[in-house]
Amino acid sequence: MKTVIAVDGSPTSHRAFEWAFANLSHIRDPDSQVFIVAVVEPVDLAFAHHKPYYEKMEAELAHQQEERVQILLRQYDEALNLERVAHQVVCLKGTRASQAIVEFVAAQSADSLIIGRRGLSDQERVIMGSTSDFWCDMLTATSSL
């Protein structure tokens, strides 16, 4: 079995991770493949009027975001190493999280995707978007788990 667990540093994504390891027995199977995935989304300050200044700011924000994602992935990597769970941590870049995760799941022919869900209202999802709405066959963990 191939399982992808998407993390973003939020409490709900961490609860989804914990739920997966508490409830999916195949994850500890040595023949299973577990991918811990985080996404560095592109930074775009398109509204900027003073282009050179904002290009520098975009580059700095992108660098900070990538560092944050790498730290997050190292934390999950260390935790899984302690548990002796075979896994890979993957940092995806260059596109929106929803698109990057869906493309990764498809490329790996993964059997399951575990992802946290913040529990946004219909209006909030329309305005802000929701990665969990982008994929149809998945298990979502809400804040009530």
Coordinates of C-alpha atoms in Angstrom, one line a residue, residues 2-141:
K2 CA 1.1 3.5 -0.8
T3 CA -0.1 6.2 1.7
V4 CA 0.5 9.9 1.3
I5 CA 0.1 12.1 4.4
A6 CA 0.0 15.8 3.6
V7 CA 1.3 18.1 6.3
D8 CA 1.4 21.9 6.5
G9 CA 2.3 22.7 10.1
S10 CA -1.4 23.2 11.2
P11 CA -2.9 21.4 14.2
T12 CA -5.4 19.6 11.9
S13 CA -2.7 18.2 9.6
H14 CA -0.8 17.0 12.6
R15 CA -3.9 15.3 14.0
A16 CA -4.4 13.7 10.6
F17 CA -0.8 12.3 10.8
E18 CA -1.4 11.0 14.3
W19 CA -4.7 9.5 13.3
A20 CA -3.1 7.7 10.4
F21 CA -0.5 6.0 12.6
A22 CA -3.0 5.2 15.3
N23 CA -5.6 3.7 13.0
L24 CA -4.0 2.4 9.8
S25 CA -2.2 -0.8 10.6
H26 CA -0.7 -1.2 7.1
I27 CA 1.5 1.9 7.7
R28 CA 3.8 0.0 9.9
D29 CA 4.1 -2.9 7.4
P30 CA 7.6 -2.9 5.9
D31 CA 6.2 -3.4 2.4
S32 CA 4.1 -0.3 2.6
Q33 CA 5.3 3.0 1.3
V34 CA 4.5 6.1 3.4
F35 CA 5.1 9.6 2.0
I36 CA 5.0 12.6 4.2
V37 CA 4.4 15.5 1.8
A38 CA 4.6 19.3 2.3
V39 CA 4.3 22.0 -0.3
V40 CA 6.2 25.2 -0.8
E41 CA 3.7 27.3 -2.7
P42 CA 4.9 30.1 -5.0
V43 CA 4.9 33.6 -3.5
D44 CA 3.4 36.2 -5.8
L45 CA 3.2 39.9 -4.9
A46 CA 1.5 40.7 -8.1
F47 CA -0.1 43.8 -6.7
A48 CA 3.3 45.4 -6.2
H49 CA 3.9 48.7 -8.0
H50 CA 7.7 49.0 -7.2
K51 CA 8.8 45.8 -9.0
P52 CA 12.5 45.6 -7.9
Y53 CA 11.7 46.0 -4.2
Y54 CA 8.9 43.4 -4.3
E55 CA 10.9 40.9 -6.4
K56 CA 13.5 40.9 -3.6
M57 CA 10.7 40.6 -1.0
E58 CA 9.1 37.7 -3.0
A59 CA 12.5 35.9 -3.1
E60 CA 13.0 36.4 0.7
L61 CA 9.4 35.2 1.5
A62 CA 9.9 32.1 -0.8
H63 CA 13.2 31.3 1.0
Q64 CA 11.5 31.6 4.4
Q65 CA 8.7 29.4 3.4
E66 CA 11.0 26.8 2.0
E67 CA 13.0 26.8 5.3
R68 CA 9.8 26.4 7.3
V69 CA 8.7 23.4 5.2
Q70 CA 12.1 21.8 5.5
I71 CA 12.1 22.2 9.3
L72 CA 8.6 20.7 9.4
L73 CA 9.6 17.7 7.2
R74 CA 12.7 17.1 9.4
Q75 CA 10.4 16.9 12.5
Y76 CA 8.2 14.3 10.9
D77 CA 11.2 12.4 9.5
E78 CA 12.8 12.3 13.0
A79 CA 9.5 11.1 14.6
L80 CA 9.1 8.3 12.0
N81 CA 12.7 7.2 12.3
L82 CA 12.2 6.8 16.1
E83 CA 9.2 4.6 15.4
R84 CA 11.2 2.7 12.8
V85 CA 8.6 3.3 10.1
A86 CA 9.8 3.1 6.5
H87 CA 8.9 6.4 4.9
Q88 CA 10.0 9.2 2.6
V89 CA 9.6 12.9 3.2
V90 CA 8.9 15.0 0.1
C91 CA 9.0 18.7 -0.4
L92 CA 6.9 19.8 -3.4
K93 CA 7.5 23.2 -5.0
G94 CA 6.2 25.5 -7.7
T95 CA 2.4 25.2 -7.7
R96 CA -0.6 25.5 -5.4
A97 CA -0.7 22.9 -2.6
S98 CA -3.9 21.3 -3.9
Q99 CA -2.5 20.8 -7.4
A100 CA 0.9 19.6 -6.2
I101 CA -0.6 17.0 -3.8
V102 CA -3.0 15.7 -6.4
E103 CA -0.2 15.4 -9.0
F104 CA 2.1 13.6 -6.5
V105 CA -0.7 11.2 -5.4
A106 CA -1.3 10.4 -9.1
A107 CA 2.3 10.0 -10.0
Q108 CA 2.9 7.6 -7.1
S109 CA -0.4 5.7 -7.8
A110 CA -1.0 6.1 -4.1
D111 CA -3.8 4.1 -2.5
S112 CA -4.7 6.7 0.1
L113 CA -4.3 10.4 0.9
I114 CA -4.6 11.6 4.5
I115 CA -5.0 15.3 4.9
G116 CA -6.2 17.6 7.7
R117 CA -9.2 19.8 7.2
R118 CA -9.8 23.1 9.0
G119 CA -13.6 22.9 8.9
L120 CA -14.2 26.1 6.9
S121 CA -17.7 27.1 6.1
D122 CA -19.0 27.0 2.5
Q123 CA -18.4 30.8 2.2
E124 CA -14.8 30.6 3.6
R125 CA -13.9 27.7 1.2
V126 CA -15.2 29.8 -1.7
I127 CA -13.1 32.8 -0.6
M128 CA -10.0 31.2 0.7
G129 CA -10.0 27.8 -1.1
S130 CA -9.5 24.5 0.5
T131 CA -6.9 21.8 -0.4
S132 CA -9.2 19.1 1.1
D133 CA -11.9 20.1 -1.4
F134 CA -9.6 19.5 -4.4
W135 CA -9.4 15.8 -4.0
C136 CA -12.4 13.5 -3.9
D137 CA -11.2 10.1 -2.6
M138 CA -9.4 10.9 0.7
L139 CA -9.8 10.8 4.4
T140 CA -9.9 14.1 6.1
A141 CA -9.2 14.8 9.8

